[in-house]
Amino acid sequence: MITYNPKDWFSFIFKFHKADTFRELFPLIIGIGIYSGIIAYLELHYFKLSDTSHVKNIPIMHGLLGFVISLLLVFRTNTAYDRWWEGRRQWGALVNCSRNFAVKLSAILTEKEDKIFFKKAIPHFAQTLNLHLKDEKITHELFKEYNINVEHKKHKPNQLVKLMSKKLFELKRQNKLTDENLLFINPELTSFLDICGACERIKNTPIPFSYSVFLKKFIFFYVMTLPFGYVFSLGYYTIPVVIFIFYVLASLELIAEEIEEPFGNDENDLPTAQIAENIRKNIEEIL
């Protein structure tokens, strides 16, 4: 995730970064410019269409369709940002649950060995969830330490919560925990998998395919028809105008595509690895 000063807005105008949409759209921008130039030349010099031609009424259609496409893009970007923000809320909840779980265990447990187990297990869940959501390889250090084979288990966060639950009930059998202690601790333990499930829901449920395809087609045909009507009033200035309109519309769609999947490694994705590292530091301080 990119960290920046939101008040230093003037410098953003002249700053390009890796996630800037201009870099990704540059080949298409060149193509749109060439296409607009060809259309302008054909209308003005080859077909020699006059200002009285019916083609000049096309901007009226663009004005009506522009309102529709703006509503669609507003809905698209809002939906994508809701997914990004929901992911951030879930990871914020994971930070709070991890801290609360550690604080309660710190007050209840008396033996150092038991505290060390949870000092490793709680941060390991955050780190495992981060890798799980990114479909990256997950190490089995904690599982191997306790002689548990999970090589054939696909869902590592489930296994970690199972491991912590098993440890708690083992402490209960050793009379190190009471039934009241387990009830006191259970909400935080349950929240781990609730948060994991919510993040998986965001990751595995993209925007409906038909809606995404329709919006892309709409933008494409809208931009492709722009030069036909604006040539008579703008001449060859149609080329930069069409390029600018395409850049704005396509950039909004690209931004929405990037932020609707907040658990990747893109610059605008959530800093889940950093949050997991902060959880580790907090738990080590508490336990």
PDB file of C-alpha atoms in Angstrom:
ATOM      1  CA  MET A   1       0.000   0.000   0.000  1.00  0.00           C
ATOM      2  CA  ILE A   2       1.262   3.476  -0.881  1.00  0.00           C
ATOM      3  CA  THR A   3       1.732   5.820   2.082  1.00  0.00           C
ATOM      4  CA  TYR A   4       1.402   9.505   1.287  1.00  0.00           C
ATOM      5  CA  ASN A   5       0.482  12.915   2.666  1.00  0.00           C
ATOM      6  CA  PRO A   6      -3.107  13.646   1.530  1.00  0.00           C
ATOM      7  CA  LYS A   7      -2.561  17.389   2.022  1.00  0.00           C
ATOM      8  CA  ASP A   8       0.336  17.542  -0.432  1.00  0.00           C
ATOM      9  CA  TRP A   9      -2.026  17.246  -3.392  1.00  0.00           C
ATOM     10  CA  PHE A  10      -0.203  19.554  -5.834  1.00  0.00           C
ATOM     11  CA  SER A  11       2.785  17.212  -6.173  1.00  0.00           C
ATOM     12  CA  PHE A  12       0.468  14.351  -7.230  1.00  0.00           C
ATOM     13  CA  ILE A  13      -0.241  16.091 -10.547  1.00  0.00           C
ATOM     14  CA  PHE A  14       3.309  15.617 -11.825  1.00  0.00           C
ATOM     15  CA  LYS A  15       4.125  12.358 -10.047  1.00  0.00           C
ATOM     16  CA  PHE A  16       3.997   8.964 -11.776  1.00  0.00           C
ATOM     17  CA  HIS A  17       4.194   5.714  -9.872  1.00  0.00           C
ATOM     18  CA  LYS A  18       4.051   2.030 -10.663  1.00  0.00           C
ATOM     19  CA  ALA A  19       0.292   1.755 -10.171  1.00  0.00           C
ATOM     20  CA  ASP A  20      -0.484   4.827 -12.278  1.00  0.00           C
ATOM     21  CA  THR A  21      -3.164   3.998 -14.844  1.00  0.00           C
ATOM     22  CA  PHE A  22      -1.436   6.109 -17.512  1.00  0.00           C
ATOM     23  CA  ARG A  23       1.355   3.529 -17.807  1.00  0.00           C
ATOM     24  CA  GLU A  24      -1.064   0.661 -18.355  1.00  0.00           C
ATOM     25  CA  LEU A  25      -3.291   2.587 -20.744  1.00  0.00           C
ATOM     26  CA  PHE A  26      -0.490   4.155 -22.792  1.00  0.00           C
ATOM     27  CA  PRO A  27      -0.642   1.646 -25.720  1.00  0.00           C
ATOM     28  CA  LEU A  28      -4.423   2.037 -25.901  1.00  0.00           C
ATOM     29  CA  ILE A  29      -4.114   5.818 -25.716  1.00  0.00           C
ATOM     30  CA  ILE A  30      -1.796   5.767 -28.749  1.00  0.00           C
ATOM     31  CA  GLY A  31      -4.240   3.525 -30.598  1.00  0.00           C
ATOM     32  CA  ILE A  32      -7.209   5.757 -29.745  1.00  0.00           C
ATOM     33  CA  GLY A  33      -5.264   8.814 -30.927  1.00  0.00           C
ATOM     34  CA  ILE A  34      -4.434   7.198 -34.286  1.00  0.00           C
ATOM     35  CA  TYR A  35      -8.028   5.997 -34.684  1.00  0.00           C
ATOM     36  CA  SER A  36      -9.407   9.489 -33.947  1.00  0.00           C
ATOM     37  CA  GLY A  37      -6.976  11.049 -36.430  1.00  0.00           C
ATOM     38  CA  ILE A  38      -8.059   8.629 -39.176  1.00  0.00           C
ATOM     39  CA  ILE A  39     -11.754   9.325 -38.546  1.00  0.00           C
ATOM     40  CA  ALA A  40     -11.126  13.094 -38.570  1.00  0.00           C
ATOM     41  CA  TYR A  41      -9.223  12.901 -41.860  1.00  0.00           C
ATOM     42  CA  LEU A  42     -11.867  10.731 -43.555  1.00  0.00           C
ATOM     43  CA  GLU A  43     -14.756  12.960 -42.493  1.00  0.00           C
ATOM     44  CA  LEU A  44     -13.077  16.272 -43.259  1.00  0.00           C
ATOM     45  CA  HIS A  45     -11.092  15.495 -46.420  1.00  0.00           C
ATOM     46  CA  TYR A  46     -12.152  12.179 -47.943  1.00  0.00           C
ATOM     47  CA  PHE A  47     -15.921  12.029 -47.497  1.00  0.00           C
ATOM     48  CA  LYS A  48     -16.093  15.817 -47.039  1.00  0.00           C
ATOM     49  CA  LEU A  49     -19.150  15.661 -44.832  1.00  0.00           C
ATOM     50  CA  SER A  50     -20.650  19.092 -44.189  1.00  0.00           C
ATOM     51  CA  ASP A  51     -21.871  20.662 -40.976  1.00  0.00           C
ATOM     52  CA  THR A  52     -25.428  19.986 -42.101  1.00  0.00           C
ATOM     53  CA  SER A  53     -24.828  16.256 -42.147  1.00  0.00           C
ATOM     54  CA  HIS A  54     -26.811  14.142 -39.726  1.00  0.00           C
ATOM     55  CA  VAL A  55     -23.492  12.945 -38.315  1.00  0.00           C
ATOM     56  CA  LYS A  56     -23.146  16.229 -36.444  1.00  0.00           C
ATOM     57  CA  ASN A  57     -26.116  15.238 -34.236  1.00  0.00           C
ATOM     58  CA  ILE A  58     -24.106  12.393 -32.682  1.00  0.00           C
ATOM     59  CA  PRO A  59     -22.895  14.642 -29.787  1.00  0.00           C
ATOM     60  CA  ILE A  60     -26.505  14.816 -28.593  1.00  0.00           C
ATOM     61  CA  MET A  61     -26.456  11.035 -28.204  1.00  0.00           C
ATOM     62  CA  HIS A  62     -23.113  11.255 -26.390  1.00  0.00           C
ATOM     63  CA  GLY A  63     -24.546  13.774 -23.963  1.00  0.00           C
ATOM     64  CA  LEU A  64     -27.356  11.393 -23.023  1.00  0.00           C
ATOM     65  CA  LEU A  65     -25.114   8.333 -22.830  1.00  0.00           C
ATOM     66  CA  GLY A  66     -22.506  10.264 -20.837  1.00  0.00           C
ATOM     67  CA  PHE A  67     -25.000  10.675 -18.002  1.00  0.00           C
ATOM     68  CA  VAL A  68     -25.744   6.945 -18.016  1.00  0.00           C
ATOM     69  CA  ILE A  69     -22.087   5.923 -18.078  1.00  0.00           C
ATOM     70  CA  SER A  70     -21.292   8.295 -15.216  1.00  0.00           C
ATOM     71  CA  LEU A  71     -23.917   6.610 -13.032  1.00  0.00           C
ATOM     72  CA  LEU A  72     -22.532   3.180 -13.911  1.00  0.00           C
ATOM     73  CA  LEU A  73     -18.964   4.231 -13.068  1.00  0.00           C
ATOM     74  CA  VAL A  74     -20.033   5.801  -9.768  1.00  0.00           C
ATOM     75  CA  PHE A  75     -21.725   2.550  -8.780  1.00  0.00           C
ATOM     76  CA  ARG A  76     -18.678   0.574  -9.952  1.00  0.00           C
ATOM     77  CA  THR A  77     -16.122   2.583  -7.985  1.00  0.00           C
ATOM     78  CA  ASN A  78     -18.292   2.724  -4.862  1.00  0.00           C
ATOM     79  CA  THR A  79     -18.769  -1.049  -4.931  1.00  0.00           C
ATOM     80  CA  ALA A  80     -15.035  -1.624  -5.376  1.00  0.00           C
ATOM     81  CA  TYR A  81     -14.135   0.768  -2.551  1.00  0.00           C
ATOM     82  CA  ASP A  82     -16.686  -0.889  -0.251  1.00  0.00           C
ATOM     83  CA  ARG A  83     -14.878  -4.190  -0.784  1.00  0.00           C
ATOM     84  CA  TRP A  84     -11.500  -2.547  -0.072  1.00  0.00           C
ATOM     85  CA  TRP A  85     -12.791  -0.854   3.076  1.00  0.00           C
ATOM     86  CA  GLU A  86     -14.541  -4.010   4.274  1.00  0.00           C
ATOM     87  CA  GLY A  87     -11.223  -5.848   3.975  1.00  0.00           C
ATOM     88  CA  ARG A  88      -9.533  -3.123   6.023  1.00  0.00           C
ATOM     89  CA  ARG A  89     -12.252  -3.346   8.675  1.00  0.00           C
ATOM     90  CA  GLN A  90     -11.790  -7.099   8.951  1.00  0.00           C
ATOM     91  CA  TRP A  91      -8.039  -6.767   9.430  1.00  0.00           C
ATOM     92  CA  GLY A  92      -8.617  -4.019  11.974  1.00  0.00           C
ATOM     93  CA  ALA A  93     -10.921  -6.417  13.806  1.00  0.00           C
ATOM     94  CA  LEU A  94      -8.190  -9.080  13.652  1.00  0.00           C
ATOM     95  CA  VAL A  95      -5.775  -6.671  15.370  1.00  0.00           C
ATOM     96  CA  ASN A  96      -8.297  -6.027  18.150  1.00  0.00           C
ATOM     97  CA  CYS A  97      -9.190  -9.699  18.589  1.00  0.00           C
ATOM     98  CA  SER A  98      -5.523 -10.705  18.762  1.00  0.00           C
ATOM     99  CA  ARG A  99      -4.797  -8.070  21.402  1.00  0.00           C
ATOM    100  CA  ASN A 100      -7.877  -8.917  23.462  1.00  0.00           C
ATOM    101  CA  PHE A 101      -7.118 -12.634  23.268  1.00  0.00           C
ATOM    102  CA  ALA A 102      -3.534 -12.046  24.396  1.00  0.00           C
ATOM    103  CA  VAL A 103      -4.556  -9.719  27.237  1.00  0.00           C
ATOM    104  CA  LYS A 104      -7.046 -12.250  28.604  1.00  0.00           C
ATOM    105  CA  LEU A 105      -4.551 -15.104  28.348  1.00  0.00           C
ATOM    106  CA  SER A 106      -1.876 -12.985  30.000  1.00  0.00           C
ATOM    107  CA  ALA A 107      -4.188 -12.418  32.980  1.00  0.00           C
ATOM    108  CA  ILE A 108      -5.318 -16.043  33.243  1.00  0.00           C
ATOM    109  CA  LEU A 109      -2.238 -18.139  32.462  1.00  0.00           C
ATOM    110  CA  THR A 110       0.523 -18.410  35.005  1.00  0.00           C
ATOM    111  CA  GLU A 111       3.071 -20.746  33.439  1.00  0.00           C
ATOM    112  CA  LYS A 112       5.612 -19.307  31.011  1.00  0.00           C
ATOM    113  CA  GLU A 113       5.477 -22.286  28.661  1.00  0.00           C
ATOM    114  CA  ASP A 114       1.756 -21.828  28.043  1.00  0.00           C
ATOM    115  CA  LYS A 115       2.203 -18.121  27.341  1.00  0.00           C
ATOM    116  CA  ILE A 116       5.011 -18.852  24.886  1.00  0.00           C
ATOM    117  CA  PHE A 117       2.695 -21.151  22.905  1.00  0.00           C
ATOM    118  CA  PHE A 118       0.108 -18.430  22.380  1.00  0.00           C
ATOM    119  CA  LYS A 119       2.795 -15.792  21.841  1.00  0.00           C
ATOM    120  CA  LYS A 120       3.738 -17.813  18.760  1.00  0.00           C
ATOM    121  CA  ALA A 121       0.307 -19.048  17.700  1.00  0.00           C
ATOM    122  CA  ILE A 122      -1.638 -15.758  17.680  1.00  0.00           C
ATOM    123  CA  PRO A 123       0.744 -13.817  15.396  1.00  0.00           C
ATOM    124  CA  HIS A 124       1.207 -16.943  13.296  1.00  0.00           C
ATOM    125  CA  PHE A 125      -2.515 -16.898  12.506  1.00  0.00           C
ATOM    126  CA  ALA A 126      -2.289 -13.332  11.141  1.00  0.00           C
ATOM    127  CA  GLN A 127       0.783 -14.195   9.073  1.00  0.00           C
ATOM    128  CA  THR A 128      -0.842 -17.389   7.796  1.00  0.00           C
ATOM    129  CA  LEU A 129      -4.066 -15.574   6.880  1.00  0.00           C
ATOM    130  CA  ASN A 130      -2.042 -12.988   4.954  1.00  0.00           C
ATOM    131  CA  LEU A 131      -0.351 -15.705   2.876  1.00  0.00           C
ATOM    132  CA  HIS A 132      -3.574 -17.696   2.554  1.00  0.00           C
ATOM    133  CA  LEU A 133      -5.421 -14.747   1.014  1.00  0.00           C
ATOM    134  CA  LYS A 134      -2.558 -14.146  -1.417  1.00  0.00           C
ATOM    135  CA  ASP A 135      -2.346 -17.847  -2.397  1.00  0.00           C
ATOM    136  CA  GLU A 136       1.302 -17.946  -1.385  1.00  0.00           C
ATOM    137  CA  LYS A 137       3.248 -20.810   0.159  1.00  0.00           C
ATOM    138  CA  ILE A 138       2.707 -21.207   3.899  1.00  0.00           C
ATOM    139  CA  THR A 139       5.399 -22.633   6.151  1.00  0.00           C
ATOM    140  CA  HIS A 140       4.580 -25.234   8.767  1.00  0.00           C
ATOM    141  CA  GLU A 141       6.969 -24.127  11.502  1.00  0.00           C
ATOM    142  CA  LEU A 142       4.432 -23.954  14.314  1.00  0.00           C
ATOM    143  CA  PHE A 143       2.761 -27.210  13.294  1.00  0.00           C
ATOM    144  CA  LYS A 144       6.071 -29.077  13.139  1.00  0.00           C
ATOM    145  CA  GLU A 145       7.045 -27.720  16.537  1.00  0.00           C
ATOM    146  CA  TYR A 146       4.036 -29.480  18.048  1.00  0.00           C
ATOM    147  CA  ASN A 147       4.397 -32.650  15.940  1.00  0.00           C
ATOM    148  CA  ILE A 148       1.272 -32.003  13.853  1.00  0.00           C
ATOM    149  CA  ASN A 149       1.338 -33.005  10.191  1.00  0.00           C
ATOM    150  CA  VAL A 150      -0.671 -30.622   8.028  1.00  0.00           C
ATOM    151  CA  GLU A 151       1.015 -31.264   4.672  1.00  0.00           C
ATOM    152  CA  HIS A 152      -2.265 -32.471   3.169  1.00  0.00           C
ATOM    153  CA  LYS A 153      -4.420 -29.867   4.865  1.00  0.00           C
ATOM    154  CA  LYS A 154      -5.283 -27.058   2.514  1.00  0.00           C
ATOM    155  CA  HIS A 155      -6.823 -24.560   4.925  1.00  0.00           C
ATOM    156  CA  LYS A 156      -4.039 -23.521   7.310  1.00  0.00           C
ATOM    157  CA  PRO A 157      -6.005 -20.831   9.242  1.00  0.00           C
ATOM    158  CA  ASN A 158      -8.532 -23.506  10.244  1.00  0.00           C
ATOM    159  CA  GLN A 159      -5.717 -25.731  11.455  1.00  0.00           C
ATOM    160  CA  LEU A 160      -4.201 -22.952  13.540  1.00  0.00           C
ATOM    161  CA  VAL A 161      -7.482 -22.161  15.300  1.00  0.00           C
ATOM    162  CA  LYS A 162      -7.965 -25.889  15.847  1.00  0.00           C
ATOM    163  CA  LEU A 163      -4.476 -26.060  17.356  1.00  0.00           C
ATOM    164  CA  MET A 164      -5.209 -23.157  19.749  1.00  0.00           C
ATOM    165  CA  SER A 165      -8.580 -24.667  20.713  1.00  0.00           C
ATOM    166  CA  LYS A 166      -6.910 -27.981  21.434  1.00  0.00           C
ATOM    167  CA  LYS A 167      -4.359 -26.233  23.633  1.00  0.00           C
ATOM    168  CA  LEU A 168      -7.070 -24.425  25.602  1.00  0.00           C
ATOM    169  CA  PHE A 169      -8.980 -27.627  26.331  1.00  0.00           C
ATOM    170  CA  GLU A 170      -5.741 -29.319  27.276  1.00  0.00           C
ATOM    171  CA  LEU A 171      -5.161 -26.548  29.830  1.00  0.00           C
ATOM    172  CA  LYS A 172      -8.723 -27.069  31.042  1.00  0.00           C
ATOM    173  CA  ARG A 173      -8.047 -30.780  31.655  1.00  0.00           C
ATOM    174  CA  GLN A 174      -4.914 -29.786  33.573  1.00  0.00           C
ATOM    175  CA  ASN A 175      -7.057 -27.472  35.738  1.00  0.00           C
ATOM    176  CA  LYS A 176      -5.140 -24.420  34.523  1.00  0.00           C
ATOM    177  CA  LEU A 177      -8.359 -23.009  33.106  1.00  0.00           C
ATOM    178  CA  THR A 178     -11.905 -23.062  34.436  1.00  0.00           C
ATOM    179  CA  ASP A 179     -15.168 -23.255  32.516  1.00  0.00           C
ATOM    180  CA  GLU A 180     -15.645 -19.543  33.178  1.00  0.00           C
ATOM    181  CA  ASN A 181     -12.223 -18.839  31.697  1.00  0.00           C
ATOM    182  CA  LEU A 182     -13.114 -20.698  28.514  1.00  0.00           C
ATOM    183  CA  LEU A 183     -16.360 -18.760  28.151  1.00  0.00           C
ATOM    184  CA  PHE A 184     -14.409 -15.555  28.759  1.00  0.00           C
ATOM    185  CA  ILE A 185     -11.883 -16.397  26.036  1.00  0.00           C
ATOM    186  CA  ASN A 186     -14.172 -18.028  23.460  1.00  0.00           C
ATOM    187  CA  PRO A 187     -15.463 -14.861  21.658  1.00  0.00           C
ATOM    188  CA  GLU A 188     -11.965 -13.877  20.528  1.00  0.00           C
ATOM    189  CA  LEU A 189     -11.125 -17.410  19.397  1.00  0.00           C
ATOM    190  CA  THR A 190     -14.359 -17.611  17.407  1.00  0.00           C
ATOM    191  CA  SER A 191     -13.691 -14.218  15.833  1.00  0.00           C
ATOM    192  CA  PHE A 192     -10.511 -15.485  14.171  1.00  0.00           C
ATOM    193  CA  LEU A 193     -12.412 -17.760  11.795  1.00  0.00           C
ATOM    194  CA  ASP A 194     -15.235 -15.222  11.390  1.00  0.00           C
ATOM    195  CA  ILE A 195     -12.683 -12.708  10.112  1.00  0.00           C
ATOM    196  CA  CYS A 196     -11.044 -15.337   7.913  1.00  0.00           C
ATOM    197  CA  GLY A 197     -14.413 -16.230   6.385  1.00  0.00           C
ATOM    198  CA  ALA A 198     -15.265 -12.581   5.731  1.00  0.00           C
ATOM    199  CA  CYS A 199     -11.935 -12.019   3.953  1.00  0.00           C
ATOM    200  CA  GLU A 200     -12.433 -15.152   1.855  1.00  0.00           C
ATOM    201  CA  ARG A 201     -15.898 -13.911   0.907  1.00  0.00           C
ATOM    202  CA  ILE A 202     -14.398 -10.660  -0.389  1.00  0.00           C
ATOM    203  CA  LYS A 203     -11.638 -12.478  -2.251  1.00  0.00           C
ATOM    204  CA  ASN A 204     -13.773 -15.199  -3.833  1.00  0.00           C
ATOM    205  CA  THR A 205     -16.803 -13.104  -4.813  1.00  0.00           C
ATOM    206  CA  PRO A 206     -15.818 -10.644  -7.547  1.00  0.00           C
ATOM    207  CA  ILE A 207     -18.148  -8.183  -9.239  1.00  0.00           C
ATOM    208  CA  PRO A 208     -20.699 -10.081 -11.390  1.00  0.00           C
ATOM    209  CA  PHE A 209     -19.169 -11.029 -14.742  1.00  0.00           C
ATOM    210  CA  SER A 210     -22.040  -9.700 -16.867  1.00  0.00           C
ATOM    211  CA  TYR A 211     -21.897  -6.284 -15.216  1.00  0.00           C
ATOM    212  CA  SER A 212     -18.128  -5.986 -15.641  1.00  0.00           C
ATOM    213  CA  VAL A 213     -18.265  -7.039 -19.321  1.00  0.00           C
ATOM    214  CA  PHE A 214     -21.161  -4.704 -20.085  1.00  0.00           C
ATOM    215  CA  LEU A 215     -19.381  -1.710 -18.565  1.00  0.00           C
ATOM    216  CA  LYS A 216     -16.208  -2.355 -20.578  1.00  0.00           C
ATOM    217  CA  LYS A 217     -18.197  -2.715 -23.801  1.00  0.00           C
ATOM    218  CA  PHE A 218     -20.131   0.446 -23.002  1.00  0.00           C
ATOM    219  CA  ILE A 219     -16.930   2.455 -22.505  1.00  0.00           C
ATOM    220  CA  PHE A 220     -15.384   1.005 -25.677  1.00  0.00           C
ATOM    221  CA  PHE A 221     -18.296   1.811 -27.999  1.00  0.00           C
ATOM    222  CA  TYR A 222     -18.863   5.191 -26.358  1.00  0.00           C
ATOM    223  CA  VAL A 223     -15.257   6.249 -26.994  1.00  0.00           C
ATOM    224  CA  MET A 224     -15.158   4.725 -30.496  1.00  0.00           C
ATOM    225  CA  THR A 225     -18.119   6.863 -31.608  1.00  0.00           C
ATOM    226  CA  LEU A 226     -16.862  10.129 -30.127  1.00  0.00           C
ATOM    227  CA  PRO A 227     -14.747  11.250 -33.126  1.00  0.00           C
ATOM    228  CA  PHE A 228     -17.676  10.943 -35.588  1.00  0.00           C
ATOM    229  CA  GLY A 229     -19.658  13.770 -34.035  1.00  0.00           C
ATOM    230  CA  TYR A 230     -17.014  16.097 -32.613  1.00  0.00           C
ATOM    231  CA  VAL A 231     -14.910  16.479 -35.765  1.00  0.00           C
ATOM    232  CA  PHE A 232     -17.134  19.239 -37.187  1.00  0.00           C
ATOM    233  CA  SER A 233     -16.890  21.449 -34.095  1.00  0.00           C
ATOM    234  CA  LEU A 234     -13.338  20.619 -32.986  1.00  0.00           C
ATOM    235  CA  GLY A 235     -11.541  19.529 -36.128  1.00  0.00           C
ATOM    236  CA  TYR A 236      -8.281  17.737 -35.354  1.00  0.00           C
ATOM    237  CA  TYR A 237      -8.583  18.892 -31.729  1.00  0.00           C
ATOM    238  CA  THR A 238     -10.924  15.916 -31.486  1.00  0.00           C
ATOM    239  CA  ILE A 239      -7.856  13.697 -31.060  1.00  0.00           C
ATOM    240  CA  PRO A 240      -6.704  15.028 -27.628  1.00  0.00           C
ATOM    241  CA  VAL A 241     -10.311  15.413 -26.470  1.00  0.00           C
ATOM    242  CA  VAL A 242     -11.164  11.779 -27.219  1.00  0.00           C
ATOM    243  CA  ILE A 243      -7.889  10.608 -25.667  1.00  0.00           C
ATOM    244  CA  PHE A 244      -8.640  12.536 -22.476  1.00  0.00           C
ATOM    245  CA  ILE A 245     -12.202  11.189 -22.213  1.00  0.00           C
ATOM    246  CA  PHE A 246     -10.956   7.637 -22.792  1.00  0.00           C
ATOM    247  CA  TYR A 247      -8.219   8.081 -20.180  1.00  0.00           C
ATOM    248  CA  VAL A 248     -10.694   9.260 -17.538  1.00  0.00           C
ATOM    249  CA  LEU A 249     -13.288   6.544 -18.152  1.00  0.00           C
ATOM    250  CA  ALA A 250     -10.814   3.676 -18.521  1.00  0.00           C
ATOM    251  CA  SER A 251      -8.798   4.823 -15.483  1.00  0.00           C
ATOM    252  CA  LEU A 252     -11.868   4.701 -13.253  1.00  0.00           C
ATOM    253  CA  GLU A 253     -12.540   1.139 -14.404  1.00  0.00           C
ATOM    254  CA  LEU A 254      -8.907   0.098 -13.854  1.00  0.00           C
ATOM    255  CA  ILE A 255      -8.826   1.630 -10.375  1.00  0.00           C
ATOM    256  CA  ALA A 256     -12.045  -0.187  -9.481  1.00  0.00           C
ATOM    257  CA  GLU A 257     -10.595  -3.489 -10.745  1.00  0.00           C
ATOM    258  CA  GLU A 258      -7.492  -3.053  -8.596  1.00  0.00           C
ATOM    259  CA  ILE A 259      -9.093  -2.069  -5.300  1.00  0.00           C
ATOM    260  CA  GLU A 260     -11.948  -4.597  -5.470  1.00  0.00           C
ATOM    261  CA  GLU A 261      -9.339  -7.305  -4.726  1.00  0.00           C
ATOM    262  CA  PRO A 262      -7.585  -5.814  -1.680  1.00  0.00           C
ATOM    263  CA  PHE A 263      -5.526  -8.855  -0.625  1.00  0.00           C
ATOM    264  CA  GLY A 264      -2.928  -8.953  -3.396  1.00  0.00           C
ATOM    265  CA  ASN A 265       0.514  -7.426  -3.774  1.00  0.00           C
ATOM    266  CA  ASP A 266      -0.435  -4.359  -5.818  1.00  0.00           C
ATOM    267  CA  GLU A 267       0.558  -0.942  -4.536  1.00  0.00           C
ATOM    268  CA  ASN A 268      -3.042  -0.027  -3.693  1.00  0.00           C
ATOM    269  CA  ASP A 269      -3.820  -3.292  -1.902  1.00  0.00           C
ATOM    270  CA  LEU A 270      -4.089  -3.551   1.858  1.00  0.00           C
ATOM    271  CA  PRO A 271      -0.790  -3.780   3.791  1.00  0.00           C
ATOM    272  CA  THR A 272      -1.757  -7.105   5.365  1.00  0.00           C
ATOM    273  CA  ALA A 273       1.870  -8.210   5.828  1.00  0.00           C
ATOM    274  CA  GLN A 274       2.616  -5.021   7.759  1.00  0.00           C
ATOM    275  CA  ILE A 275      -0.531  -5.434   9.873  1.00  0.00           C
ATOM    276  CA  ALA A 276       0.460  -9.036  10.647  1.00  0.00           C
ATOM    277  CA  GLU A 277       3.920  -7.839  11.707  1.00  0.00           C
ATOM    278  CA  ASN A 278       2.342  -5.211  13.982  1.00  0.00           C
ATOM    279  CA  ILE A 279       0.181  -7.921  15.551  1.00  0.00           C
ATOM    280  CA  ARG A 280       3.323  -9.962  16.257  1.00  0.00           C
ATOM    281  CA  LYS A 281       4.971  -7.004  18.010  1.00  0.00           C
ATOM    282  CA  ASN A 282       1.857  -6.282  20.064  1.00  0.00           C
ATOM    283  CA  ILE A 283       1.446  -9.897  21.181  1.00  0.00           C
ATOM    284  CA  GLU A 284       5.113 -10.167  22.174  1.00  0.00           C
ATOM    285  CA  GLU A 285       4.689  -7.052  24.350  1.00  0.00           C
ATOM    286  CA  ILE A 286       1.523  -8.388  25.993  1.00  0.00           C
ATOM    287  CA  LEU A 287       2.675 -11.996  26.574  1.00  0.00           C
TER     288      LEU A 287
END
